[in-house]
Short mmCIF file of C-alpha atoms and ligand atoms in Angstrom, two decimals:
data_model
loop_
_atom_site.label_atom_id
_atom_site.label_comp_id
_atom_site.label_asym_id
_atom_site.label_seq_id
_atom_site.Cartn_x
_atom_site.Cartn_y
_atom_site.Cartn_z
CA MET A 1 1.24 29.97 5.11
CA PRO A 2 -0.33 31.64 2.05
CA ARG A 3 -3.32 33.94 2.56
CA VAL A 4 -5.87 33.78 -0.24
CA SER A 5 -9.21 35.39 -0.91
CA ILE A 6 -12.13 33.06 -1.63
CA ASP A 7 -15.22 34.97 -2.77
CA GLY A 8 -13.96 37.92 -0.75
CA VAL A 9 -13.23 35.89 2.39
CA ALA A 10 -9.57 35.80 3.48
CA VAL A 11 -8.28 32.36 4.50
CA ASP A 12 -4.84 31.18 5.56
CA VAL A 13 -4.00 27.76 4.18
CA PRO A 14 -1.04 25.44 4.69
CA GLU A 15 1.78 25.56 2.19
CA GLY A 16 0.92 23.37 -0.82
CA ALA A 17 -2.86 23.55 -0.28
CA THR A 18 -4.97 23.64 -3.40
CA LEU A 19 -7.59 26.23 -4.31
CA LEU A 20 -10.24 23.58 -3.66
CA GLU A 21 -8.94 23.04 -0.13
CA ALA A 22 -8.90 26.80 0.40
CA ALA A 23 -12.47 27.10 -0.89
CA ARG A 24 -13.63 24.36 1.46
CA ALA A 25 -11.75 25.99 4.34
CA ALA A 26 -13.70 29.15 3.54
CA GLY A 27 -16.95 27.19 3.62
CA ARG A 28 -17.54 27.39 -0.13
CA ASP A 29 -18.77 24.38 -2.03
CA VAL A 30 -17.08 23.73 -5.37
CA PRO A 31 -18.52 20.78 -7.32
CA THR A 32 -16.05 18.00 -8.16
CA LEU A 33 -16.28 14.74 -10.04
CA CYS A 34 -12.88 13.03 -10.44
CA PHE A 35 -11.75 14.29 -7.03
CA ASP A 36 -11.85 12.20 -3.85
CA GLU A 37 -10.05 13.64 -0.84
CA ARG A 38 -8.80 10.15 0.05
CA LEU A 39 -6.92 9.98 -3.28
CA ALA A 40 -4.19 11.99 -4.96
CA PRO A 41 -5.67 14.77 -7.14
CA PHE A 42 -6.12 13.70 -10.76
CA GLY A 43 -7.33 16.82 -12.57
CA ALA A 44 -9.21 14.97 -15.30
CA CYS A 45 -12.80 16.16 -15.36
CA ARG A 46 -12.58 20.00 -15.10
CA VAL A 47 -15.82 20.17 -13.12
CA CYS A 48 -14.07 21.95 -10.24
CA LEU A 49 -13.26 25.05 -12.27
CA VAL A 50 -13.06 28.41 -10.50
CA GLY A 51 -12.12 31.91 -11.55
CA LEU A 52 -8.60 32.98 -10.53
CA GLU A 53 -7.65 36.63 -10.82
CA GLY A 54 -4.90 37.10 -13.41
CA ALA A 55 -5.36 33.67 -15.02
CA PRO A 56 -6.33 33.60 -18.72
CA GLY A 57 -9.36 31.44 -17.94
CA PRO A 58 -10.91 29.27 -15.24
CA VAL A 59 -8.56 26.83 -13.51
CA ALA A 60 -9.12 23.37 -11.99
CA SER A 61 -9.25 24.05 -8.26
CA CYS A 62 -8.39 20.49 -7.22
CA THR A 63 -4.91 20.62 -8.75
CA THR A 64 -4.04 24.34 -8.63
CA PRO A 65 -1.87 25.26 -5.64
CA CYS A 66 -2.60 28.39 -3.63
CA ARG A 67 -0.20 31.26 -4.05
CA GLU A 68 0.04 34.15 -1.61
CA GLY A 69 -2.55 36.78 -2.47
CA ALA A 70 -4.56 34.58 -4.88
CA VAL A 71 -8.07 35.93 -5.51
CA VAL A 72 -10.57 33.21 -6.30
CA ASP A 73 -14.18 33.43 -7.46
CA THR A 74 -15.95 30.10 -6.96
CA ARG A 75 -19.08 31.43 -8.68
CA ASP A 76 -17.22 32.71 -11.78
CA PRO A 77 -19.86 32.54 -14.56
CA VAL A 78 -17.48 31.18 -17.20
CA ALA A 79 -16.18 28.49 -14.86
CA ARG A 80 -19.73 27.46 -13.94
CA ARG A 81 -20.83 27.44 -17.60
CA VAL A 82 -17.90 25.25 -18.72
CA ALA A 83 -18.31 22.91 -15.74
CA GLY A 84 -22.01 22.61 -16.51
CA ALA A 85 -21.26 21.80 -20.16
CA VAL A 86 -18.81 19.10 -19.07
CA VAL A 87 -21.42 17.51 -16.83
CA GLU A 88 -24.03 17.71 -19.60
CA LEU A 89 -21.64 15.91 -21.97
CA VAL A 90 -21.02 13.22 -19.36
CA LEU A 91 -24.78 12.77 -18.87
CA SER A 92 -25.32 12.54 -22.63
CA GLU A 93 -23.27 9.33 -22.78
CA LEU A 94 -25.19 7.51 -20.09
CA PRO A 95 -28.03 5.16 -20.91
CA GLU A 96 -30.19 6.63 -18.17
CA PRO A 97 -30.18 9.60 -15.79
CA PRO A 98 -27.88 9.04 -12.80
CA ALA A 99 -29.61 7.69 -9.69
CA ALA A 100 -30.55 10.55 -7.37
CA HIS A 101 -28.24 9.40 -4.57
CA THR A 102 -25.09 9.40 -6.74
CA GLU A 103 -22.43 12.07 -6.66
CA LEU A 104 -22.91 12.71 -10.38
CA ALA A 105 -26.58 13.52 -9.82
CA ALA A 106 -25.66 15.83 -6.94
CA VAL A 107 -23.08 17.65 -9.06
CA ALA A 108 -25.61 18.04 -11.91
CA ARG A 109 -28.13 19.51 -9.47
CA GLU A 110 -25.52 21.86 -8.02
CA LEU A 111 -24.63 23.14 -11.50
CA GLY A 112 -28.25 23.33 -12.62
CA VAL A 113 -27.80 20.70 -15.32
CA GLY A 114 -30.95 18.78 -16.22
CA ALA A 115 -31.54 16.31 -19.00
CA PRO A 116 -28.82 16.71 -21.66
CA ARG A 117 -29.85 18.55 -24.84
CA TRP A 118 -28.41 15.79 -26.97
CA THR A 119 -27.77 12.10 -26.59
CA GLY A 120 -24.54 10.38 -27.50
CA GLU A 121 -23.91 6.79 -28.32
CA VAL A 122 -23.99 4.59 -25.23
CA HIS A 123 -20.84 2.51 -24.91
CA GLY A 124 -19.59 -0.27 -22.74
CA ALA A 125 -22.60 -2.47 -21.84
CA ARG A 126 -21.32 -6.01 -21.23
CA GLU A 127 -23.13 -9.22 -20.55
CA ASP A 128 -20.13 -11.54 -20.81
CA GLU A 129 -18.51 -11.07 -17.41
CA PRO A 130 -19.15 -13.73 -14.80
CA PRO A 131 -20.96 -12.19 -11.81
CA HIS A 132 -18.92 -11.45 -8.67
CA PRO A 133 -20.44 -12.35 -5.32
CA TYR A 134 -19.93 -8.89 -3.78
CA LEU A 135 -19.36 -6.36 -6.57
CA ALA A 136 -21.34 -5.46 -9.67
CA LEU A 137 -19.80 -3.58 -12.61
CA ARG A 138 -22.01 -1.79 -15.09
CA HIS A 139 -19.57 -0.59 -17.73
CA GLU A 140 -22.17 1.57 -19.45
CA LEU A 141 -22.36 3.81 -16.35
CA CYS A 142 -18.57 4.38 -16.26
CA ILE A 143 -17.60 8.00 -16.88
CA SER A 144 -13.83 7.31 -16.84
CA CYS A 145 -13.16 9.51 -13.84
CA GLY A 146 -10.45 7.06 -12.76
CA ARG A 147 -11.50 7.07 -9.14
CA CYS A 148 -12.00 3.31 -8.86
CA VAL A 149 -8.65 2.56 -10.48
CA ARG A 150 -6.89 4.99 -8.16
CA ALA A 151 -8.75 3.73 -5.08
CA CYS A 152 -7.75 0.16 -5.90
CA ASP A 153 -4.16 1.29 -6.31
CA GLU A 154 -3.81 3.96 -3.56
CA VAL A 155 -6.20 2.66 -0.88
CA GLN A 156 -5.91 -1.07 -1.29
CA GLY A 157 -2.66 -1.47 -3.23
CA THR A 158 -4.21 -4.23 -5.30
CA PHE A 159 -4.11 -2.93 -8.90
CA ALA A 160 -7.11 -5.07 -9.83
CA LEU A 161 -8.63 -2.36 -12.05
CA THR A 162 -7.31 -0.75 -15.23
CA ALA A 163 -8.43 2.22 -17.31
CA THR A 164 -9.10 1.08 -20.85
CA GLY A 165 -9.88 2.65 -24.21
CA ARG A 166 -9.81 6.27 -25.31
CA GLY A 167 -12.32 9.00 -25.93
CA PHE A 168 -15.89 7.67 -26.16
CA HIS A 169 -14.57 4.16 -25.58
CA ALA A 170 -12.75 4.92 -22.35
CA ASN A 171 -13.88 2.56 -19.59
CA VAL A 172 -12.61 0.42 -16.77
CA ALA A 173 -11.65 -3.25 -16.74
CA ALA A 174 -11.23 -5.68 -13.88
CA GLY A 175 -8.08 -7.77 -14.17
CA ILE A 176 -7.15 -8.34 -17.78
CA ASP A 177 -10.72 -7.57 -18.80
CA GLU A 178 -12.15 -10.82 -17.55
CA GLY A 179 -14.32 -9.40 -14.76
CA PHE A 180 -13.89 -9.04 -11.02
CA ARG A 181 -14.17 -12.72 -10.25
CA ALA A 182 -11.00 -13.67 -12.16
CA SER A 183 -9.08 -10.52 -11.19
CA ALA A 184 -6.83 -9.83 -8.19
CA CYS A 185 -9.80 -8.10 -6.49
CA VAL A 186 -9.94 -8.75 -2.74
CA SER A 187 -13.53 -7.42 -2.40
CA CYS A 188 -12.48 -4.47 -0.22
CA GLY A 189 -15.18 -2.30 -1.81
CA ALA A 190 -12.96 0.82 -2.12
CA CYS A 191 -13.89 1.10 -5.83
CA ALA A 192 -17.63 0.95 -5.16
CA ASP A 193 -17.26 3.39 -2.30
CA THR A 194 -15.66 6.05 -4.49
CA CYS A 195 -17.62 5.50 -7.72
CA PRO A 196 -19.71 8.64 -8.42
CA THR A 197 -22.18 6.94 -10.76
CA ASP A 198 -22.99 3.45 -9.46
CA ALA A 199 -20.95 1.90 -12.27
CA ILE A 200 -19.44 -0.22 -9.50
CA THR A 201 -21.69 -1.13 -6.63
CA GLU A 202 -21.56 -3.55 -3.76
CA VAL A 203 -24.11 -6.30 -4.12
CA SER A 204 -26.23 -5.82 -1.05
CA LEU A 205 -26.31 -8.56 1.49
CA LEU A 206 -30.07 -8.17 1.57
CA ALA A 207 -30.27 -8.83 -2.18
CA LEU A 208 -28.02 -11.86 -1.75
CA ALA A 209 -30.22 -13.11 1.06
CA ALA A 210 -33.35 -12.57 -1.03
CA GLU A 211 -31.72 -14.51 -3.87
CA GLY A 212 -30.90 -17.30 -1.46
CA ASP A 213 -34.51 -17.32 -0.27
CA ARG A 214 -35.75 -17.64 -3.81
CA ALA A 215 -33.35 -20.51 -4.62
FE1 FES B 1 -10.92 18.78 -10.36
FE2 FES B 1 -11.99 16.73 -11.69
S1 FES B 1 -12.53 17.48 -9.74
S2 FES B 1 -10.49 18.16 -12.37
#
């Protein structure tokens, strides 16, 4: 059972635990974006950076295993600065600020990131997908964290979602890019539950009822 130091606090963690798990065991909050404890670590976003004594630079805490005697600084200024820049870049590609209740908004607040200093080209908006009765997909809010694809795969075992494109054009597609309705989606909602930006949301029963009332 490795013993590690998190911000000066010694914690014993199970063999194979990550630095993020050790930080949480020590009561320290490290912001994350592509991480969901229900899913296998992915290590894509680099928002969970921490300082690790002896390492050449900050490391991703969600994928770095604890070694005996590791000394971690969750408030490392370089790690925080890089993580903040990553979040600012993510925000710069969105058509609007993230809704206050989203995980992305919470992470931005935690890292002190406000409105981005620049705006990128907004990609992904689609009007051509037939609406699904229970799920709504706004491609332009996708930040390609991969959580929905992994939730569909690892939680539900359905493989209804696929990561598409590269770089600025990275996004998510339902089925073979024909929308949720024609895909293998079973409406379990795991994708909406893990989405940190509201790119995938569950259509509320109240909204459906209101629509029915109007019809
Ligand atoms: Fe660790 Fe994304 S949360 S790399």
